[in-house]
Coordinates of C-alpha atoms in Angstrom, one line a residue:
M1 CA 159.8 100.9 164.5
S2 CA 160.2 97.9 162.2
K3 CA 158.1 97.6 159.1
I4 CA 154.7 95.9 159.3
V5 CA 154.8 93.5 156.4
L6 CA 151.5 92.7 154.7
T7 CA 150.5 89.4 153.0
V8 CA 148.9 90.6 149.8
A9 CA 147.6 88.5 146.9
F10 CA 148.5 89.8 143.5
A11 CA 144.9 90.5 142.8
E12 CA 144.7 92.7 145.8
K13 CA 147.7 94.8 145.3
D14 CA 145.7 97.7 143.9
I15 CA 143.6 97.8 147.0
V16 CA 146.5 97.9 149.6
K17 CA 148.2 100.4 147.3
A18 CA 145.1 102.7 147.4
L19 CA 145.0 102.4 151.2
G20 CA 148.4 103.7 151.4
A21 CA 150.7 100.6 151.6
K22 CA 154.2 100.8 150.0
W23 CA 156.0 98.2 147.9
D24 CA 159.5 97.1 148.8
S25 CA 160.9 96.4 145.4
T26 CA 164.1 94.9 147.0
N27 CA 162.4 92.4 149.3
K28 CA 159.4 92.1 147.2
Y29 CA 156.6 92.8 149.6
W30 CA 154.0 95.3 150.7
Y31 CA 154.2 97.1 154.0
V32 CA 152.5 99.8 156.1
P33 CA 154.6 102.9 156.3
D34 CA 155.3 104.7 159.6
G35 CA 152.6 107.0 160.8
L36 CA 149.8 105.3 158.9
S37 CA 147.0 103.4 160.8
I38 CA 147.1 99.7 160.3
S39 CA 143.4 99.3 160.9
P40 CA 142.5 99.2 157.2
F41 CA 145.2 96.5 156.7
I42 CA 144.1 94.0 159.4
R43 CA 143.0 91.3 156.9
W44 CA 146.5 91.4 155.3
L45 CA 148.5 91.3 158.6
P46 CA 150.6 88.3 159.5
K47 CA 149.0 85.9 162.0
N48 CA 151.4 87.0 164.8
L49 CA 150.1 90.5 164.4
K50 CA 146.3 89.9 164.1
N51 CA 145.7 90.8 167.8
I52 CA 147.8 94.0 167.7
D53 CA 146.5 96.9 169.8
V54 CA 145.5 99.6 167.4
D55 CA 144.2 102.0 169.9
N56 CA 147.4 104.0 170.0
Q57 CA 147.6 104.3 166.1
S58 CA 147.7 107.7 164.7
L59 CA 144.6 107.3 162.7
D60 CA 141.3 107.9 164.4
L61 CA 139.4 104.6 164.2
E62 CA 136.0 106.4 164.7
E63 CA 136.4 108.2 161.4
N64 CA 135.0 106.0 158.6
T65 CA 136.4 107.5 155.3
L66 CA 135.4 106.9 151.8
L67 CA 138.6 105.1 151.2
M68 CA 137.8 102.7 154.1
F69 CA 134.3 102.1 152.9
L70 CA 135.4 101.3 149.4
S71 CA 138.1 99.1 150.8
K72 CA 135.5 97.1 152.6
I73 CA 133.5 96.8 149.3
A74 CA 136.7 95.8 147.4
Q75 CA 137.4 93.1 150.0
L76 CA 133.9 91.7 149.7
I77 CA 134.0 91.7 146.0
F78 CA 137.4 89.9 146.0
R79 CA 136.2 87.3 148.6
E80 CA 133.0 86.6 146.6
S81 CA 134.5 86.6 143.1
R82 CA 137.7 84.6 143.4
Q83 CA 136.8 82.4 140.6
S84 CA 135.9 83.4 137.0
E85 CA 132.3 82.7 135.9
W86 CA 130.5 82.3 132.6
I87 CA 127.7 84.8 132.1
T88 CA 125.5 86.0 129.2
A89 CA 125.0 89.5 128.2
E90 CA 124.6 91.8 125.3
I91 CA 127.4 94.0 124.0
S92 CA 125.9 97.4 123.7
Y93 CA 129.3 99.3 123.2
L94 CA 132.8 98.2 122.0
S95 CA 135.8 100.3 121.5
R96 CA 139.3 99.0 120.3
H97 CA 141.9 101.2 121.9
S98 CA 145.2 101.9 120.2
S99 CA 147.0 99.9 123.0
G100 CA 145.1 96.8 121.8
H101 CA 142.8 96.5 124.8
Y102 CA 139.0 96.4 124.1
Y103 CA 136.6 98.5 126.2
L104 CA 133.0 97.4 126.4
D105 CA 129.6 98.0 128.0
L106 CA 127.6 95.0 128.8
V107 CA 123.8 95.2 129.3
Q108 CA 120.8 93.0 129.8
H109 CA 117.1 93.7 128.7
N110 CA 113.9 92.2 129.9
D111 CA 111.2 90.7 127.6
Q112 CA 109.8 94.2 127.2
G113 CA 113.2 95.5 125.9
I114 CA 113.8 97.6 129.0
M115 CA 117.4 97.6 130.2
I116 CA 117.7 96.1 133.7
A117 CA 121.5 95.8 134.1
K118 CA 124.7 97.5 132.9
I119 CA 128.3 97.3 133.6
S120 CA 131.7 98.2 131.9
A121 CA 134.2 95.5 130.9
I122 CA 137.6 95.2 129.5
I123 CA 139.5 92.7 127.4
W124 CA 143.3 92.8 127.6
K125 CA 145.3 92.9 124.4
D126 CA 146.5 89.2 124.4
I127 CA 143.1 87.9 125.2
A128 CA 141.4 90.2 122.7
I129 CA 143.5 88.8 119.9
N130 CA 142.5 85.2 120.7
I131 CA 138.9 86.1 121.0
D132 CA 138.8 87.9 117.7
K133 CA 140.3 84.9 116.0
K134 CA 137.7 82.7 117.5
F135 CA 134.8 85.0 116.9
S136 CA 135.7 85.9 113.3
Q137 CA 134.4 82.6 112.2
I138 CA 130.8 83.8 112.6
V139 CA 131.3 87.7 112.5
N140 CA 133.1 89.5 109.8
G141 CA 135.8 91.6 111.4
G142 CA 135.6 89.8 114.8
L143 CA 133.8 90.9 117.9
K144 CA 131.4 93.7 117.6
A145 CA 128.5 95.5 119.4
D146 CA 124.8 94.7 119.4
I147 CA 125.2 90.9 119.8
K148 CA 124.4 88.5 122.6
V149 CA 127.4 86.6 124.0
M150 CA 128.4 84.1 126.6
I151 CA 131.7 85.3 128.3
L152 CA 134.0 84.2 131.0
V153 CA 134.5 87.1 133.4
K154 CA 136.0 88.0 136.6
A155 CA 135.0 91.1 138.8
K156 CA 137.6 93.8 139.4
F157 CA 137.1 96.7 141.8
D158 CA 139.3 99.7 141.6
L159 CA 139.2 102.3 144.3
I160 CA 139.4 105.0 141.6
H161 CA 137.6 103.7 138.7
G162 CA 135.1 101.5 140.4
L163 CA 133.8 98.1 139.5
K164 CA 134.2 96.5 136.0
L165 CA 134.4 93.0 134.6
V166 CA 137.5 91.5 133.0
I167 CA 136.6 89.2 130.1
E168 CA 138.8 86.2 129.8
D169 CA 137.2 84.1 127.1
I170 CA 134.1 83.9 124.9
D171 CA 131.9 81.1 123.5
P172 CA 130.9 81.8 119.8
A173 CA 128.6 78.6 119.9
Y174 CA 126.3 80.3 122.4
T175 CA 125.8 83.3 120.1
I176 CA 124.8 81.1 117.2
G177 CA 122.6 79.0 119.5
D178 CA 120.8 82.1 120.7
M179 CA 120.1 83.1 117.2
A180 CA 118.6 79.7 116.5
V181 CA 116.4 79.9 119.5
K182 CA 115.1 83.2 118.5
L183 CA 114.5 81.9 114.9
K184 CA 112.6 78.9 116.2
K185 CA 110.4 81.1 118.4
I186 CA 109.5 83.3 115.5
R187 CA 108.7 80.3 113.3
N188 CA 106.5 78.7 115.9
E189 CA 104.5 81.9 116.4
L190 CA 103.9 82.2 112.7
I191 CA 102.8 78.5 112.5
K192 CA 100.5 79.1 115.5
Q193 CA 98.8 82.0 113.6
N194 CA 98.6 79.9 110.4
I195 CA 100.3 82.5 108.3
I196 CA 103.8 81.1 107.7
T197 CA 103.0 80.1 104.1
S198 CA 100.6 83.0 103.3
N199 CA 103.0 84.8 100.9
K200 CA 103.9 81.5 99.1
Q201 CA 100.1 81.2 98.2
V202 CA 100.1 84.6 96.5
V203 CA 100.1 84.1 92.8
L204 CA 103.3 85.1 91.1
Y205 CA 102.4 85.9 87.5
H206 CA 105.2 85.4 85.1
Q207 CA 104.8 88.6 83.2
F208 CA 107.0 91.2 85.0
Y209 CA 106.7 94.8 84.0
N210 CA 107.1 96.8 87.2
I211 CA 109.0 95.6 90.3
A212 CA 109.8 97.2 93.7
V213 CA 113.2 96.5 95.1
V214 CA 114.1 96.9 98.9
A215 CA 117.9 96.9 99.5
P216 CA 120.6 98.6 101.7
Y217 CA 122.2 101.9 100.5
D218 CA 125.0 101.3 98.0
A219 CA 125.2 97.6 98.8
A220 CA 127.6 95.4 96.7
G221 CA 124.7 92.9 96.2
L222 CA 122.5 95.8 94.8
G223 CA 125.2 96.4 92.2
D224 CA 125.2 92.8 91.1
F225 CA 121.4 93.0 90.9
K226 CA 121.4 96.1 88.7
K227 CA 123.7 94.7 86.1
E228 CA 120.7 92.7 84.5
A229 CA 117.9 94.9 85.8
E230 CA 119.3 98.0 84.1
L231 CA 119.5 96.1 80.8
L232 CA 115.9 95.3 81.0
Q233 CA 115.0 98.8 81.9
K234 CA 117.1 100.2 79.0
Y235 CA 114.9 98.4 76.5
N236 CA 111.6 99.1 78.3
L237 CA 111.0 95.5 79.1
C238 CA 110.7 95.9 82.8
E239 CA 110.7 98.8 85.3
F240 CA 112.4 98.9 88.7
K241 CA 111.7 101.1 91.6
Y242 CA 114.2 101.1 94.6
Y243 CA 113.5 101.6 98.3
H244 CA 116.5 101.8 100.6
A245 CA 116.8 100.7 104.3
N246 CA 119.5 99.6 106.8
F247 CA 119.8 95.8 107.0
Q248 CA 121.9 95.8 110.2
G249 CA 121.4 97.2 113.7
K250 CA 118.4 97.4 115.9
K251 CA 116.4 99.7 113.5
A252 CA 117.0 97.4 110.5
A253 CA 113.7 95.5 110.8
K254 CA 111.7 98.6 111.4
E255 CA 113.2 100.5 108.3
I256 CA 112.6 97.5 106.0
I257 CA 109.0 97.2 107.2
E258 CA 108.5 100.9 106.4
Q259 CA 109.8 100.6 102.9
I260 CA 107.7 97.5 102.2
A261 CA 104.7 99.6 103.4
L262 CA 105.6 102.4 101.1
A263 CA 105.9 100.0 98.2
H264 CA 102.4 98.7 98.9
K265 CA 101.2 102.4 99.0
H266 CA 102.7 103.1 95.5
H267 CA 101.2 99.7 94.3
L268 CA 97.7 101.2 94.6
E269 CA 98.8 104.0 92.2
T270 CA 101.1 102.0 89.8
P271 CA 100.7 98.3 90.3
Y272 CA 103.8 96.2 91.1
D273 CA 104.2 92.6 90.0
M274 CA 106.2 91.7 93.1
I275 CA 108.6 93.1 95.9
V276 CA 112.3 92.0 95.9
I277 CA 114.3 92.1 99.1
I278 CA 118.0 91.8 98.5
R279 CA 121.3 92.4 100.4
G280 CA 124.9 91.3 99.9
G281 CA 126.8 88.6 101.8
G282 CA 127.5 88.8 105.4
S283 CA 128.2 87.0 108.6
V284 CA 125.8 84.9 110.7
T285 CA 125.3 87.7 113.1
D286 CA 124.7 90.2 110.3
L287 CA 121.9 88.0 109.1
A288 CA 120.5 87.8 112.7
W289 CA 118.9 91.3 112.4
L290 CA 116.5 90.0 109.7
N291 CA 115.2 87.3 112.1
D292 CA 112.5 89.6 113.4
Y293 CA 109.0 88.6 114.1
D294 CA 107.4 91.9 112.9
L295 CA 109.3 91.8 109.6
A296 CA 108.3 88.2 109.0
Y297 CA 104.7 89.0 109.9
C298 CA 104.8 92.0 107.4
I299 CA 106.0 89.6 104.6
C300 CA 103.4 87.0 105.4
K301 CA 100.6 89.6 105.2
S302 CA 101.8 91.2 102.0
V303 CA 99.3 91.2 99.0
L304 CA 102.2 91.1 96.6
P305 CA 104.5 88.1 96.2
I306 CA 107.9 88.9 97.8
I307 CA 111.1 87.5 96.4
C308 CA 114.2 87.3 98.7
G309 CA 117.9 87.3 97.7
I310 CA 119.6 87.7 101.1
G311 CA 123.1 86.7 99.9
H312 CA 124.2 83.7 102.1
R313 CA 124.6 80.2 100.9
K314 CA 125.1 78.4 104.2
D315 CA 122.6 80.1 106.5
S316 CA 119.0 81.2 106.0
T317 CA 116.7 83.7 107.7
I318 CA 113.0 83.6 108.6
L319 CA 112.6 85.7 105.4
D320 CA 113.7 82.9 103.3
E321 CA 111.1 80.6 105.0
V322 CA 108.1 83.0 104.6
S323 CA 108.7 84.7 101.2
N324 CA 107.1 83.5 98.0
R325 CA 110.5 82.5 96.6
A326 CA 114.1 82.7 98.0
F327 CA 117.4 82.8 96.3
D328 CA 120.9 82.8 98.1
T329 CA 122.3 85.8 96.2
P330 CA 120.9 89.0 94.6
S331 CA 122.4 88.2 91.3
K332 CA 120.3 84.9 91.1
V333 CA 117.2 87.0 91.7
S334 CA 118.1 89.2 88.8
T335 CA 118.9 86.2 86.6
F336 CA 115.5 84.8 87.4
I337 CA 113.7 88.0 86.4
Y338 CA 115.8 88.5 83.3
N339 CA 115.2 85.0 82.0
D340 CA 111.5 85.2 82.7
V341 CA 111.1 88.5 81.0
V342 CA 113.3 87.5 77.9
S343 CA 111.2 84.3 77.6
Q344 CA 108.0 86.2 77.7
A345 CA 109.4 88.6 75.1
E346 CA 110.4 85.8 72.8
D347 CA 107.0 84.2 73.2
F348 CA 105.4 87.4 72.4
I349 CA 107.5 87.9 69.3
Y350 CA 106.6 84.3 68.2
Q351 CA 102.9 85.0 68.7
F352 CA 103.0 88.3 67.1
T353 CA 104.9 86.9 64.1
N354 CA 102.1 84.3 63.7
I355 CA 99.5 87.0 63.9
L356 CA 101.4 89.2 61.4
N357 CA 101.5 86.3 59.0
T358 CA 97.8 85.7 59.4
V359 CA 97.1 89.3 58.8
N360 CA 99.2 89.5 55.7
Q361 CA 97.5 86.4 54.3
N362 CA 94.1 88.0 54.8
I363 CA 95.2 91.2 53.3
M364 CA 96.5 89.3 50.2
Y365 CA 93.3 87.4 49.9
H366 CA 91.1 90.5 50.1
R367 CA 93.4 92.3 47.8
T368 CA 92.9 89.5 45.3
Q369 CA 89.1 89.7 45.8
L370 CA 89.2 93.5 45.3
D371 CA 91.3 93.1 42.1
V372 CA 88.6 90.7 40.8
V373 CA 85.9 93.1 41.6
L374 CA 87.6 96.0 40.0
S375 CA 88.4 94.0 37.0
S376 CA 84.7 92.9 36.7
I377 CA 83.7 96.6 37.0
S378 CA 86.2 97.7 34.4
S379 CA 85.0 94.8 32.0
N380 CA 81.3 95.8 32.5
A381 CA 82.1 99.4 31.8
F382 CA 84.0 98.4 28.6
S383 CA 81.1 96.2 27.4
V384 CA 78.6 99.0 28.0
S385 CA 80.8 101.5 26.1
K386 CA 81.0 99.0 23.2
V387 CA 77.2 98.6 23.3
I388 CA 76.8 102.3 23.2
Y389 CA 79.3 102.7 20.4
S390 CA 77.5 100.0 18.4
D391 CA 74.1 101.5 19.0
I392 CA 75.5 104.9 17.8
G393 CA 76.8 103.2 14.7
S394 CA 73.6 101.5 14.0
V395 CA 71.7 104.7 14.5
Y396 CA 74.1 106.4 12.2
G397 CA 73.7 103.7 9.6
G398 CA 70.0 103.8 9.9
I399 CA 70.0 107.5 9.5
S400 CA 72.2 107.3 6.4
S401 CA 70.0 104.6 4.8
H402 CA 66.8 106.5 5.7
F403 CA 68.2 109.7 4.4
F404 CA 69.2 108.0 1.1
N405 CA 65.7 106.6 0.6
C406 CA 64.2 109.9 1.3
T407 CA 66.2 111.6 -1.3
K408 CA 63.5 110.4 -3.8
I409 CA 60.8 112.4 -2.0
S410 CA 60.2 116.0 -2.5
G411 CA 62.4 118.4 -0.7
L412 CA 59.7 119.7 1.7
T413 CA 58.7 116.1 2.5
I414 CA 62.3 115.0 2.9
R415 CA 63.1 117.8 5.3
A416 CA 60.0 117.1 7.4
L417 CA 60.5 113.4 7.6
F418 CA 64.2 113.7 8.2
E419 CA 64.0 116.3 11.0
Q420 CA 61.1 114.4 12.6
D421 CA 62.7 111.0 12.5
I422 CA 66.1 112.2 13.5
L423 CA 64.8 113.9 16.5
N424 CA 62.6 111.1 17.6
Y425 CA 65.2 108.4 17.1
A426 CA 68.0 110.5 18.8
F427 CA 65.8 111.2 21.7
I428 CA 65.0 107.5 22.2
L429 CA 68.7 106.5 21.8
L430 CA 69.7 109.2 24.3
V431 CA 67.2 108.0 26.9
E432 CA 68.2 104.5 26.4
N433 CA 72.0 105.2 26.8
R434 CA 71.4 107.5 29.8
R435 CA 69.5 104.7 31.5
K436 CA 72.4 102.2 30.8
I437 CA 75.0 104.7 32.1
F438 CA 72.9 105.4 35.2
N439 CA 72.6 101.6 35.9
L440 CA 76.3 101.1 35.3
I441 CA 77.1 103.9 37.8
N442 CA 74.8 102.4 40.4
E443 CA 76.2 99.0 39.9
F444 CA 79.7 100.3 40.3
T445 CA 78.8 102.1 43.5
Y446 CA 77.0 99.1 45.0
Q447 CA 80.0 96.8 44.2
S448 CA 82.5 99.3 45.7
K449 CA 80.4 99.7 48.9
K450 CA 80.0 95.9 49.1
V451 CA 83.8 95.4 48.9
V452 CA 84.5 98.1 51.4
L453 CA 81.9 96.6 54.0
D454 CA 83.2 93.1 53.4
S455 CA 86.8 94.2 54.1
E456 CA 85.8 96.1 57.2
K457 CA 84.0 93.2 58.6
K458 CA 86.9 90.8 57.9
A459 CA 89.4 93.4 59.3
A460 CA 87.3 93.5 62.5
L461 CA 87.3 89.8 62.7
L462 CA 90.9 89.8 62.2
I463 CA 91.6 92.4 64.9
N464 CA 89.5 90.4 67.3
K465 CA 91.5 87.3 66.4
V466 CA 94.7 89.2 67.0
I467 CA 93.6 90.4 70.4
G468 CA 92.4 86.9 71.2
Q469 CA 95.8 85.5 70.7
D470 CA 97.3 87.6 73.5
P471 CA 98.3 84.9 76.2
I472 CA 97.1 87.0 79.1
Y473 CA 93.6 87.4 77.4
I474 CA 93.4 83.7 76.7
L475 CA 94.2 82.8 80.3
E476 CA 91.9 85.3 81.7
K477 CA 89.0 83.8 79.7
G478 CA 89.6 80.5 81.3
F479 CA 91.6 78.8 78.6
T480 CA 95.0 77.2 79.1
I481 CA 98.3 77.4 77.2
A482 CA 100.5 74.3 76.6
R483 CA 104.2 74.7 76.6
D484 CA 107.2 72.4 76.5
K485 CA 109.8 72.6 79.2
D486 CA 111.7 75.3 77.3
G487 CA 108.7 77.5 77.4
N488 CA 107.7 77.0 73.7
S489 CA 104.0 76.9 73.0
L490 CA 102.5 73.6 71.7
P491 CA 99.6 74.6 69.5
S492 CA 98.7 71.1 68.2
Y493 CA 98.2 67.6 69.4
E494 CA 100.9 66.3 67.3
L495 CA 103.6 68.6 68.9
A496 CA 102.3 67.8 72.4
K497 CA 102.4 64.0 72.0
K498 CA 106.1 64.3 71.0
C499 CA 106.8 65.6 74.6
N500 CA 107.0 63.0 77.5
E501 CA 106.1 65.9 79.8
F502 CA 104.8 69.4 79.1
I503 CA 103.5 72.3 81.0
L504 CA 99.9 73.6 81.2
Q505 CA 99.7 77.3 82.0
F506 CA 96.5 78.5 83.8
R507 CA 95.6 82.0 84.9
D508 CA 96.9 81.4 88.4
G509 CA 99.7 79.0 87.9
K510 CA 101.4 76.2 86.0
L511 CA 101.1 72.3 86.1
L512 CA 103.6 69.8 84.8
V513 CA 101.8 66.9 83.1
S514 CA 102.8 63.7 81.4
S515 CA 101.5 63.0 77.9
V516 CA 99.6 59.8 77.1
V517 CA 99.0 58.9 73.3
E518 CA 95.7 57.3 72.8
K519 CA 95.7 54.4 70.2
N520 CA 93.1 54.4 67.5
N521 CA 91.1 51.1 67.6
D522 CA 89.9 51.7 64.1

């Protein structure tokens, strides 16, 4: 019996091979070997054999085997999927085989996040190289899992391995567009709820002492941030508490939200001045994980100002739009904090120096006054002692003169008069001098207490003045502080009018104003 030659398209060779057909490598065609039923191969028979009587074939046509059933499916798939088609799907799994081929799982989820379709796919080596080159423009390292893509596919059904898709091309623009659509949807929802600018309205006080930092584990951007942060911490100028989370993958947004919530909990115990969210550079698809509604909502509702340094100069995320302030690198965030803290420290040193000078001047003044009082007390004591000495001399002279005059009187009379007069006069002198000494002591005690009380009052006034010069105290009392654009304070009208523009610092913010010099009509 001559060979029954089959007309087989290249795409169907695996089907006829699985059905039992053989390949004639010399004549380059497929044929049905002797003894094998031709019924599974009817669609590949030449036209002149289409009406062949298959009743006498060795294979029982009533027996519908698995091979025959799968063959029918393969034929249907081939007939309905002759042309490649563009479809959208999410890559849930991707493996790069050592052969260079890529093996993937493609899935689709509904709006509730439930998977509603899944299929395996393959990208042959040559195609994979071209796709990676094309896709590496938006994804570091080329194609990867957990992104949504638009791909050109063709169905392939293998009788052993089943159905899979062969990926022939990919459109990176769709992936970027899908991210943009998602971002717009989040933005519109936040605007609808009127909370998109809520965190921007939280007052960011420019006195940073304690800051919470949310960042990935061991990220390069975190290392850049710590260079200046650790310097501030070393000199006890500002404290930093770090909270770590993944910034890529399906769990990224949830982990970041959890760390922000933990920082708010710690804020109730030890207040933070703000929360910083930073990560290093990455591709557009890496950033896409941060475009999450729940994460954006969390930032909008934060009672603390949130500063972002996501690490991407060209593309932004929803976090940049809703945060209090946004920088394109973590190092710029640390520089902002560093410059502010150093500026506040320098201003404090300037204010403290002024206070110290005022204190020293007051101390010198009161020391001079005290020296005057002590000198007066010493002078008065010396004068009193001179009076006492003079009085004693006078008494002594009077006693001598009286004694000389009395020598003319009889011995008994002299003795009586002398003893009586001496005792009386000495008693009177003693009482008088005791009174003067007592008055001097009282005067000295009074003057000393008066000096001490005056010094205490003036010291208390000085302390109040020192406390009153604290910028925070001044602002909280409803006053304002005028500064030039470099942050230097302007304590006088003369200094302020030299500036074309200067800054008024209030308790809840700053205002840039222009100076207008009023002319004196007099």
